Amino acid sequence: MIISKDHELLVQTVREFSQKEIAPEAASRDESESFDRSLFPKMGSMGLLGITVDEAFGGSQMDAVAATLVMEEIGAVCASTALSYLAHSILAAHNLHINGSEAQKKKYLPKLCSGEWIGGMAMSEPEAGSDALGMATKAEKKGDRYILNGTKMWITNGPVGEFFLVYAKTGPKKRDISTFLIEKSFKGFSVGKKLHKLGMRASPTSELIFENCEVPVENLVGAEGESVSHMMRNLNIERVTIAGISNGCARAAHEYSTKYATERKQFGQALGHFQMIQKMIADNYTQYRASRALTLECAQYIDSGQDLGRNASACKLFAAEMATQVGLNAIQILGGYGYTKEYPVERFMRDAKLMEIGAGTNEVMRLVIARELLKEIDGQNAW
Ligand SMILES: Cc1cc2nc3c(=O)[nH]c(=O)nc-3n(C[C@H](O)[C@H](O)[C@H](O)COP(=O)(O)OP(=O)(O)OC[C@H]3O[C@@H](n4cnc5c(N)ncnc54)[C@H](O)[C@@H]3O)c2cc1C
């Protein structure tokens, strides 16, 4: 897809920023599992944190294509930062912007768009991952408050966030799910243990714990029990933009390993002269280009209102598997050096693997795609 001049300018600006501000410490943040909070106000001042949010609330009022391109640029230098950025700008800010009331948007979006507050979204639970609607966290209305009880799991930005968009059950049926806006300071809210991960190590992940957590009724988003549709719609833009991070990891691994193949000599010639190395270089490039084209096409679908689950799932699935494979090929091209932490390709591969799990696993993506296609032919209820 040929992107617009505005999108090109955005890519150029974010690429320069990422190289200068995010890339230099990416490896050491990964090693020490540390999150660099100072990057957020910087991204805020560039208008990246509320990329899809109206200017009236401090955002940049851009589209899903723009958000996806930014994910790729940040993902190409530090996928951890890109993942935390995604949880903040898409899962929290974008979701609130689409579904929140004017008062809720006025209260929270300016803080999120500036980077004064860091946000996240909590859907998954210890016993409810792929089966997200099987969540057990409950909210009961008592006077002018809802009382939340339960535990959320795997929450990106959990240890560092001030604001979370949290899903909870408000009735006995599976689809009786409501959304609540939670501030870190609310009574009964606490952050559980930080999780130690294979990749995305500089993006902090933790449990969130609700023990009789008191939430003012005005922090309910939309109508009680009607969040399933916006939860699903938000998953679409999450899946397309996270595919942007996969594309960034793949591009970085491909570019690094191709350059290496021109420098490293064996048997008296550069590795790039060997046809089996050429095959990996050619495959990496082709797979990355195909993935980027599909991802941007699906982002365009979102922008034009043709927001189908199967499209978002297809690009997320393709990009995630592609990026892990490109990362593995890049390690192979570097040989033993690729297997060490002295070179960045192993980090790209470890980070890329997360995209095969987070925002819905590869298996769940295949289920969504197949079920939607089968339903179209054979009726809504059969699948
Ligand atoms: C680093 C990280 C960050 C995350 N950030 C967030 C966040 O910010 N907010 C949030 O809410 N969640 C977040 N998640 C959670 C993520 O979305 C879940 O991990 C994911 O949905 C899978 O759930 P699970 O881990 O419980 O795996 P399970 O659902 O237990 O799945 C285990 C395996 O079984 C397979 N499986 C399950 N059901 C089926 C089926 N019907 N058919 C075939 N195979 C099946 C899965 O594909 C997988 O291979 C994050 C996860 C990670 C690892």
PDB file of N, CA and C in Angstrom, residues 239-280:
ATOM      1  N   ARG A 239      -5.683  -5.627  17.473  1.00  0.00           N
ATOM      2  CA  ARG A 239      -5.015  -6.682  16.692  1.00  0.00           C
ATOM      3  C   ARG A 239      -4.293  -6.103  15.482  1.00  0.00           C
ATOM      4  N   VAL A 240      -4.896  -5.107  14.849  1.00  0.00           N
ATOM      5  CA  VAL A 240      -4.245  -4.502  13.679  1.00  0.00           C
ATOM      6  C   VAL A 240      -2.999  -3.724  14.115  1.00  0.00           C
ATOM      7  N   THR A 241      -3.123  -2.958  15.197  1.00  0.00           N
ATOM      8  CA  THR A 241      -1.971  -2.152  15.601  1.00  0.00           C
ATOM      9  C   THR A 241      -0.855  -3.023  16.187  1.00  0.00           C
ATOM     10  N   ILE A 242      -1.227  -4.123  16.849  1.00  0.00           N
ATOM     11  CA  ILE A 242      -0.163  -4.994  17.390  1.00  0.00           C
ATOM     12  C   ILE A 242       0.563  -5.693  16.224  1.00  0.00           C
ATOM     13  N   ALA A 243      -0.156  -5.894  15.118  1.00  0.00           N
ATOM     14  CA  ALA A 243       0.520  -6.446  13.917  1.00  0.00           C
ATOM     15  C   ALA A 243       1.605  -5.464  13.454  1.00  0.00           C
ATOM     16  N   GLY A 244       1.366  -4.166  13.671  1.00  0.00           N
ATOM     17  CA  GLY A 244       2.397  -3.170  13.345  1.00  0.00           C
ATOM     18  C   GLY A 244       3.672  -3.430  14.142  1.00  0.00           C
ATOM     19  N   ILE A 245       3.523  -3.831  15.418  1.00  0.00           N
ATOM     20  CA  ILE A 245       4.723  -4.123  16.232  1.00  0.00           C
ATOM     21  C   ILE A 245       5.452  -5.339  15.646  1.00  0.00           C
ATOM     22  N   SER A 246       4.691  -6.366  15.240  1.00  0.00           N
ATOM     23  CA  SER A 246       5.320  -7.539  14.607  1.00  0.00           C
ATOM     24  C   SER A 246       6.110  -7.104  13.372  1.00  0.00           C
ATOM     25  N   ASN A 247       5.507  -6.237  12.578  1.00  0.00           N
ATOM     26  CA  ASN A 247       6.192  -5.782  11.358  1.00  0.00           C
ATOM     27  C   ASN A 247       7.489  -5.049  11.709  1.00  0.00           C
ATOM     28  N   GLY A 248       7.444  -4.269  12.797  1.00  0.00           N
ATOM     29  CA  GLY A 248       8.653  -3.560  13.226  1.00  0.00           C
ATOM     30  C   GLY A 248       9.745  -4.527  13.647  1.00  0.00           C
ATOM     31  N   CYS A 249       9.388  -5.538  14.441  1.00  0.00           N
ATOM     32  CA  CYS A 249      10.390  -6.541  14.875  1.00  0.00           C
ATOM     33  C   CYS A 249      11.002  -7.233  13.659  1.00  0.00           C
ATOM     34  N   ALA A 250      10.151  -7.594  12.708  1.00  0.00           N
ATOM     35  CA  ALA A 250      10.625  -8.323  11.521  1.00  0.00           C
ATOM     36  C   ALA A 250      11.543  -7.439  10.680  1.00  0.00           C
ATOM     37  N   ARG A 251      11.130  -6.214  10.481  1.00  0.00           N
ATOM     38  CA  ARG A 251      11.956  -5.318   9.649  1.00  0.00           C
ATOM     39  C   ARG A 251      13.337  -5.131  10.273  1.00  0.00           C
ATOM     40  N   ALA A 252      13.358  -4.937  11.584  1.00  0.00           N
ATOM     41  CA  ALA A 252      14.641  -4.714  12.259  1.00  0.00           C
ATOM     42  C   ALA A 252      15.526  -5.959  12.160  1.00  0.00           C
ATOM     43  N   ALA A 253      14.940  -7.125  12.377  1.00  0.00           N
ATOM     44  CA  ALA A 253      15.731  -8.366  12.311  1.00  0.00           C
ATOM     45  C   ALA A 253      16.241  -8.595  10.891  1.00  0.00           C
ATOM     46  N   HIS A 254      15.387  -8.331   9.919  1.00  0.00           N
ATOM     47  CA  HIS A 254      15.770  -8.507   8.510  1.00  0.00           C
ATOM     48  C   HIS A 254      16.905  -7.544   8.128  1.00  0.00           C
ATOM     49  N   GLU A 255      16.744  -6.277   8.490  1.00  0.00           N
ATOM     50  CA  GLU A 255      17.766  -5.296   8.080  1.00  0.00           C
ATOM     51  C   GLU A 255      19.099  -5.591   8.757  1.00  0.00           C
ATOM     52  N   TYR A 256      19.048  -5.956  10.035  1.00  0.00           N
ATOM     53  CA  TYR A 256      20.304  -6.222  10.747  1.00  0.00           C
ATOM     54  C   TYR A 256      21.018  -7.435  10.139  1.00  0.00           C
ATOM     55  N   SER A 257      20.263  -8.492   9.888  1.00  0.00           N
ATOM     56  CA  SER A 257      20.894  -9.730   9.415  1.00  0.00           C
ATOM     57  C   SER A 257      21.375  -9.602   7.970  1.00  0.00           C
ATOM     58  N   THR A 258      20.690  -8.785   7.180  1.00  0.00           N
ATOM     59  CA  THR A 258      21.128  -8.610   5.778  1.00  0.00           C
ATOM     60  C   THR A 258      22.456  -7.853   5.745  1.00  0.00           C
ATOM     61  N   LYS A 259      22.556  -6.823   6.580  1.00  0.00           N
ATOM     62  CA  LYS A 259      23.812  -6.058   6.629  1.00  0.00           C
ATOM     63  C   LYS A 259      24.951  -6.979   7.113  1.00  0.00           C
ATOM     64  N   TYR A 260      24.639  -7.764   8.125  1.00  0.00           N
ATOM     65  CA  TYR A 260      25.642  -8.685   8.676  1.00  0.00           C
ATOM     66  C   TYR A 260      26.156  -9.631   7.584  1.00  0.00           C
ATOM     67  N   ALA A 261      25.230 -10.055   6.717  1.00  0.00           N
ATOM     68  CA  ALA A 261      25.609 -11.002   5.648  1.00  0.00           C
ATOM     69  C   ALA A 261      26.563 -10.368   4.635  1.00  0.00           C
ATOM     70  N   THR A 262      26.620  -9.047   4.604  1.00  0.00           N
ATOM     71  CA  THR A 262      27.588  -8.395   3.699  1.00  0.00           C
ATOM     72  C   THR A 262      28.950  -8.236   4.387  1.00  0.00           C
ATOM     73  N   GLU A 263      28.989  -8.354   5.718  1.00  0.00           N
ATOM     74  CA  GLU A 263      30.227  -8.069   6.462  1.00  0.00           C
ATOM     75  C   GLU A 263      30.967  -9.332   6.900  1.00  0.00           C
ATOM     76  N   ARG A 264      30.253 -10.311   7.350  1.00  0.00           N
ATOM     77  CA  ARG A 264      30.862 -11.530   7.896  1.00  0.00           C
ATOM     78  C   ARG A 264      31.349 -12.423   6.753  1.00  0.00           C
ATOM     79  N   LYS A 265      32.633 -12.815   6.832  1.00  0.00           N
ATOM     80  CA  LYS A 265      33.194 -13.671   5.776  1.00  0.00           C
ATOM     81  C   LYS A 265      33.441 -15.087   6.291  1.00  0.00           C
ATOM     82  N   GLN A 266      33.116 -16.067   5.480  1.00  0.00           N
ATOM     83  CA  GLN A 266      33.496 -17.465   5.717  1.00  0.00           C
ATOM     84  C   GLN A 266      33.908 -18.052   4.367  1.00  0.00           C
ATOM     85  N   PHE A 267      34.819 -18.965   4.387  1.00  0.00           N
ATOM     86  CA  PHE A 267      35.337 -19.571   3.146  1.00  0.00           C
ATOM     87  C   PHE A 267      35.785 -18.490   2.155  1.00  0.00           C
ATOM     88  N   GLY A 268      36.289 -17.375   2.693  1.00  0.00           N
ATOM     89  CA  GLY A 268      36.853 -16.326   1.843  1.00  0.00           C
ATOM     90  C   GLY A 268      35.832 -15.400   1.200  1.00  0.00           C
ATOM     91  N   GLN A 269      34.576 -15.555   1.517  1.00  0.00           N
ATOM     92  CA  GLN A 269      33.602 -14.596   0.956  1.00  0.00           C
ATOM     93  C   GLN A 269      32.484 -14.252   1.941  1.00  0.00           C
ATOM     94  N   ALA A 270      31.834 -13.116   1.674  1.00  0.00           N
ATOM     95  CA  ALA A 270      30.762 -12.677   2.577  1.00  0.00           C
ATOM     96  C   ALA A 270      29.632 -13.705   2.577  1.00  0.00           C
ATOM     97  N   LEU A 271      28.971 -13.854   3.748  1.00  0.00           N
ATOM     98  CA  LEU A 271      27.886 -14.845   3.880  1.00  0.00           C
ATOM     99  C   LEU A 271      26.815 -14.667   2.801  1.00  0.00           C
ATOM    100  N   GLY A 272      26.579 -13.420   2.421  1.00  0.00           N
ATOM    101  CA  GLY A 272      25.538 -13.117   1.436  1.00  0.00           C
ATOM    102  C   GLY A 272      25.753 -13.799   0.089  1.00  0.00           C
ATOM    103  N   HIS A 273      26.971 -14.313  -0.154  1.00  0.00           N
ATOM    104  CA  HIS A 273      27.206 -15.026  -1.424  1.00  0.00           C
ATOM    105  C   HIS A 273      26.643 -16.445  -1.400  1.00  0.00           C
ATOM    106  N   PHE A 274      26.365 -16.959  -0.206  1.00  0.00           N
ATOM    107  CA  PHE A 274      25.874 -18.347  -0.135  1.00  0.00           C
ATOM    108  C   PHE A 274      24.373 -18.367  -0.416  1.00  0.00           C
ATOM    109  N   GLN A 275      23.968 -19.253  -1.306  1.00  0.00           N
ATOM    110  CA  GLN A 275      22.566 -19.219  -1.735  1.00  0.00           C
ATOM    111  C   GLN A 275      21.576 -19.561  -0.616  1.00  0.00           C
ATOM    112  N   MET A 276      22.017 -20.389   0.339  1.00  0.00           N
ATOM    113  CA  MET A 276      21.076 -20.719   1.433  1.00  0.00           C
ATOM    114  C   MET A 276      20.862 -19.502   2.342  1.00  0.00           C
ATOM    115  N   ILE A 277      21.892 -18.662   2.459  1.00  0.00           N
ATOM    116  CA  ILE A 277      21.714 -17.396   3.207  1.00  0.00           C
ATOM    117  C   ILE A 277      20.824 -16.463   2.376  1.00  0.00           C
ATOM    118  N   GLN A 278      21.052 -16.427   1.068  1.00  0.00           N
ATOM    119  CA  GLN A 278      20.217 -15.573   0.195  1.00  0.00           C
ATOM    120  C   GLN A 278      18.744 -15.962   0.314  1.00  0.00           C
ATOM    121  N   LYS A 279      18.494 -17.268   0.415  1.00  0.00           N
ATOM    122  CA  LYS A 279      17.085 -17.705   0.526  1.00  0.00           C
ATOM    123  C   LYS A 279      16.435 -17.088   1.777  1.00  0.00           C
ATOM    124  N   MET A 280      17.170 -17.121   2.892  1.00  0.00           N
ATOM    125  CA  MET A 280      16.577 -16.564   4.124  1.00  0.00           C
ATOM    126  C   MET A 280      16.375 -15.057   3.995  1.00  0.00           C
TER     127      MET A 280
END
